[in-house]
Amino acid sequence: MLLVFCSVGIVACLACMYLIQRLHLAHRTTVFTCPVKDCGVSIVARGSSEAELGRLRDLAGDHSKHGPRA
């Protein structure tokens, strides 16, 4: 019976650790979308540096860099 309680406790701890990790990743996730209507460009960045976030923000915000060529 003690083994069952220990197993349940270990599983509960692992589940909590997993949830904490997912919340931490979600907190560090940034999404940039193109402001042009009907443009489906969306960039998801996880754990990126400030410089990389700035570059991705500029890329998503400038439709001429990713939009259809005329």
Tab-separated table of N, CA and C in Angstrom:
chain	number	residue	atom	x	y	z
A	1	MET	N	0.819	-1.191	0.000
A	1	MET	CA	0.000	0.000	0.000
A	1	MET	C	0.865	1.257	0.000
A	2	LEU	N	1.962	1.199	0.730
A	2	LEU	CA	2.883	2.334	0.763
A	2	LEU	C	3.459	2.591	-0.626
A	3	LEU	N	3.722	1.524	-1.361
A	3	LEU	CA	4.254	1.656	-2.712
A	3	LEU	C	3.250	2.367	-3.629
A	4	VAL	N	1.981	2.094	-3.452
A	4	VAL	CA	0.941	2.752	-4.252
A	4	VAL	C	0.905	4.249	-3.947
A	5	PHE	N	0.958	4.616	-2.666
A	5	PHE	CA	0.952	6.024	-2.291
A	5	PHE	C	2.186	6.737	-2.825
A	6	CYS	N	3.331	6.095	-2.754
A	6	CYS	CA	4.559	6.699	-3.289
A	6	CYS	C	4.465	6.873	-4.796
A	7	SER	N	3.922	5.897	-5.488
A	7	SER	CA	3.772	5.978	-6.945
A	7	SER	C	2.827	7.109	-7.334
A	8	VAL	N	1.726	7.222	-6.629
A	8	VAL	CA	0.774	8.295	-6.903
A	8	VAL	C	1.414	9.654	-6.628
A	9	GLY	N	2.178	9.740	-5.570
A	9	GLY	CA	2.867	10.987	-5.244
A	9	GLY	C	3.879	11.378	-6.311
A	10	ILE	N	4.624	10.411	-6.800
A	10	ILE	CA	5.608	10.685	-7.843
A	10	ILE	C	4.911	11.133	-9.126
A	11	VAL	N	3.838	10.469	-9.493
A	11	VAL	CA	3.090	10.849	-10.694
A	11	VAL	C	2.521	12.261	-10.539
A	12	ALA	N	2.005	12.577	-9.371
A	12	ALA	CA	1.463	13.919	-9.124
A	12	ALA	C	2.569	14.969	-9.233
A	13	CYS	N	3.737	14.701	-8.692
A	13	CYS	CA	4.865	15.640	-8.786
A	13	CYS	C	5.294	15.833	-10.232
A	14	LEU	N	5.367	14.755	-10.993
A	14	LEU	CA	5.753	14.858	-12.405
A	14	LEU	C	4.717	15.658	-13.196
A	15	ALA	N	3.446	15.457	-12.890
A	15	ALA	CA	2.398	16.211	-13.577
A	15	ALA	C	2.501	17.698	-13.245
A	16	CYS	N	2.769	18.014	-12.005
A	16	CYS	CA	2.934	19.422	-11.617
A	16	CYS	C	4.148	20.043	-12.301
A	17	MET	N	5.245	19.306	-12.364
A	17	MET	CA	6.447	19.811	-13.031
A	17	MET	C	6.167	20.064	-14.510
A	18	TYR	N	5.426	19.175	-15.152
A	18	TYR	CA	5.082	19.338	-16.559
A	18	TYR	C	4.238	20.600	-16.756
A	19	LEU	N	3.237	20.805	-15.905
A	19	LEU	CA	2.382	21.979	-16.028
A	19	LEU	C	3.159	23.273	-15.802
A	20	ILE	N	4.052	23.264	-14.842
A	20	ILE	CA	4.871	24.450	-14.579
A	20	ILE	C	5.757	24.759	-15.787
A	21	GLN	N	6.327	23.725	-16.384
A	21	GLN	CA	7.167	23.920	-17.563
A	21	GLN	C	6.345	24.496	-18.717
A	22	ARG	N	5.147	23.974	-18.948
A	22	ARG	CA	4.302	24.470	-20.032
A	22	ARG	C	3.887	25.924	-19.787
A	23	LEU	N	3.579	26.269	-18.545
A	23	LEU	CA	3.230	27.652	-18.230
A	23	LEU	C	4.419	28.580	-18.447
A	24	HIS	N	5.601	28.109	-18.096
A	24	HIS	CA	6.805	28.909	-18.295
A	24	HIS	C	7.052	29.144	-19.786
A	25	LEU	N	6.899	28.112	-20.611
A	25	LEU	CA	7.077	28.261	-22.052
A	25	LEU	C	6.014	29.181	-22.644
A	26	ALA	N	4.803	29.068	-22.171
A	26	ALA	CA	3.728	29.922	-22.671
A	26	ALA	C	3.997	31.377	-22.324
A	27	HIS	N	4.580	31.616	-21.180
A	27	HIS	CA	4.908	32.979	-20.751
A	27	HIS	C	5.986	33.569	-21.646
A	28	ARG	N	6.888	32.741	-22.147
A	28	ARG	CA	7.988	33.206	-22.975
A	28	ARG	C	7.672	33.129	-24.467
A	29	THR	N	6.430	32.879	-24.821
A	29	THR	CA	6.026	32.772	-26.218
A	29	THR	C	5.428	34.099	-26.680
A	30	THR	N	5.881	34.568	-27.834
A	30	THR	CA	5.395	35.810	-28.412
A	30	THR	C	4.887	35.524	-29.819
A	31	VAL	N	3.758	36.111	-30.176
A	31	VAL	CA	3.182	35.926	-31.503
A	31	VAL	C	3.101	37.282	-32.194
A	32	PHE	N	3.630	37.336	-33.414
A	32	PHE	CA	3.547	38.540	-34.236
A	32	PHE	C	2.714	38.205	-35.467
A	33	THR	N	1.763	39.080	-35.814
A	33	THR	CA	0.940	38.864	-36.999
A	33	THR	C	1.033	40.084	-37.905
A	34	CYS	N	0.787	39.843	-39.180
A	34	CYS	CA	0.800	40.922	-40.158
A	34	CYS	C	-0.458	41.769	-39.965
A	35	PRO	N	-0.309	43.109	-39.987
A	35	PRO	CA	-1.481	43.975	-39.797
A	35	PRO	C	-2.364	44.111	-41.032
A	36	VAL	N	-1.913	43.591	-42.182
A	36	VAL	CA	-2.697	43.705	-43.414
A	36	VAL	C	-3.854	42.710	-43.368
A	37	LYS	N	-5.049	43.214	-43.677
A	37	LYS	CA	-6.245	42.377	-43.645
A	37	LYS	C	-6.106	41.218	-44.631
A	38	ASP	N	-6.553	40.048	-44.221
A	38	ASP	CA	-6.537	38.810	-45.012
A	38	ASP	C	-5.132	38.269	-45.271
A	39	CYS	N	-4.127	38.786	-44.601
A	39	CYS	CA	-2.782	38.209	-44.701
A	39	CYS	C	-2.650	37.192	-43.570
A	40	GLY	N	-2.315	35.978	-43.898
A	40	GLY	CA	-2.272	34.909	-42.903
A	40	GLY	C	-0.930	34.723	-42.231
A	41	VAL	N	-0.003	35.656	-42.410
A	41	VAL	CA	1.320	35.496	-41.814
A	41	VAL	C	1.253	35.714	-40.311
A	42	SER	N	1.766	34.736	-39.586
A	42	SER	CA	1.825	34.787	-38.131
A	42	SER	C	3.126	34.113	-37.701
A	43	ILE	N	3.927	34.800	-36.901
A	43	ILE	CA	5.212	34.271	-36.454
A	43	ILE	C	5.137	34.016	-34.953
A	44	VAL	N	5.464	32.793	-34.545
A	44	VAL	CA	5.487	32.415	-33.131
A	44	VAL	C	6.940	32.265	-32.709
A	45	ALA	N	7.334	33.004	-31.674
A	45	ALA	CA	8.703	32.957	-31.174
A	45	ALA	C	8.698	32.475	-29.733
A	46	ARG	N	9.538	31.504	-29.443
A	46	ARG	CA	9.652	30.973	-28.079
A	46	ARG	C	11.087	31.130	-27.591
A	47	GLY	N	11.255	31.802	-26.485
A	47	GLY	CA	12.565	31.919	-25.865
A	47	GLY	C	13.578	32.681	-26.698
A	48	SER	N	13.137	33.642	-27.499
A	48	SER	CA	14.035	34.407	-28.358
A	48	SER	C	14.619	35.601	-27.618
A	49	SER	N	15.769	36.040	-28.096
A	49	SER	CA	16.406	37.223	-27.514
A	49	SER	C	15.634	38.476	-27.936
A	50	GLU	N	15.923	39.586	-27.291
A	50	GLU	CA	15.254	40.838	-27.627
A	50	GLU	C	15.567	41.261	-29.062
A	51	ALA	N	16.802	41.049	-29.497
A	51	ALA	CA	17.181	41.403	-30.865
A	51	ALA	C	16.405	40.556	-31.877
A	52	GLU	N	16.287	39.277	-31.603
A	52	GLU	CA	15.552	38.384	-32.500
A	52	GLU	C	14.068	38.734	-32.501
A	53	LEU	N	13.509	39.062	-31.351
A	53	LEU	CA	12.110	39.468	-31.291
A	53	LEU	C	11.864	40.725	-32.117
A	54	GLY	N	12.796	41.664	-32.059
A	54	GLY	CA	12.678	42.885	-32.853
A	54	GLY	C	12.712	42.592	-34.344
A	55	ARG	N	13.600	41.695	-34.756
A	55	ARG	CA	13.701	41.320	-36.161
A	55	ARG	C	12.414	40.644	-36.636
A	56	LEU	N	11.884	39.740	-35.822
A	56	LEU	CA	10.648	39.046	-36.181
A	56	LEU	C	9.454	39.988	-36.196
A	57	ARG	N	9.420	40.935	-35.274
A	57	ARG	CA	8.340	41.931	-35.234
A	57	ARG	C	8.360	42.755	-36.519
A	58	ASP	N	9.564	43.179	-36.940
A	58	ASP	CA	9.689	43.956	-38.177
A	58	ASP	C	9.279	43.131	-39.392
A	59	LEU	N	9.660	41.869	-39.420
A	59	LEU	CA	9.311	41.004	-40.542
A	59	LEU	C	7.800	40.814	-40.648
A	60	ALA	N	7.165	40.550	-39.534
A	60	ALA	CA	5.715	40.339	-39.549
A	60	ALA	C	4.963	41.630	-39.859
A	61	GLY	N	5.481	42.748	-39.407
A	61	GLY	CA	4.798	44.021	-39.588
A	61	GLY	C	4.963	44.638	-40.961
A	62	ASP	N	5.979	44.210	-41.713
A	62	ASP	CA	6.226	44.768	-43.038
A	62	ASP	C	5.707	43.782	-44.093
A	63	HIS	N	4.508	44.052	-44.579
A	63	HIS	CA	3.848	43.135	-45.521
A	63	HIS	C	4.654	42.956	-46.808
A	64	SER	N	5.430	43.960	-47.199
A	64	SER	CA	6.194	43.856	-48.445
A	64	SER	C	7.293	42.800	-48.349
A	65	LYS	N	7.684	42.446	-47.126
A	65	LYS	CA	8.749	41.424	-46.958
A	65	LYS	C	8.215	39.997	-47.055
A	66	HIS	N	6.925	39.815	-46.859
A	66	HIS	CA	6.385	38.453	-46.887
A	66	HIS	C	5.108	38.316	-47.715
A	67	GLY	N	4.565	39.425	-48.163
A	67	GLY	CA	3.327	39.383	-48.929
A	67	GLY	C	3.557	38.951	-50.367
A	68	PRO	N	2.491	38.789	-51.122
A	68	PRO	CA	2.620	38.371	-52.522
A	68	PRO	C	3.336	39.447	-53.337
A	69	ARG	N	4.163	38.988	-54.244
A	69	ARG	CA	4.911	39.904	-55.111
A	69	ARG	C	4.030	40.326	-56.297
A	70	ALA	N	4.068	41.588	-56.631
A	70	ALA	CA	3.254	42.081	-57.753
A	70	ALA	C	4.040	42.063	-59.045
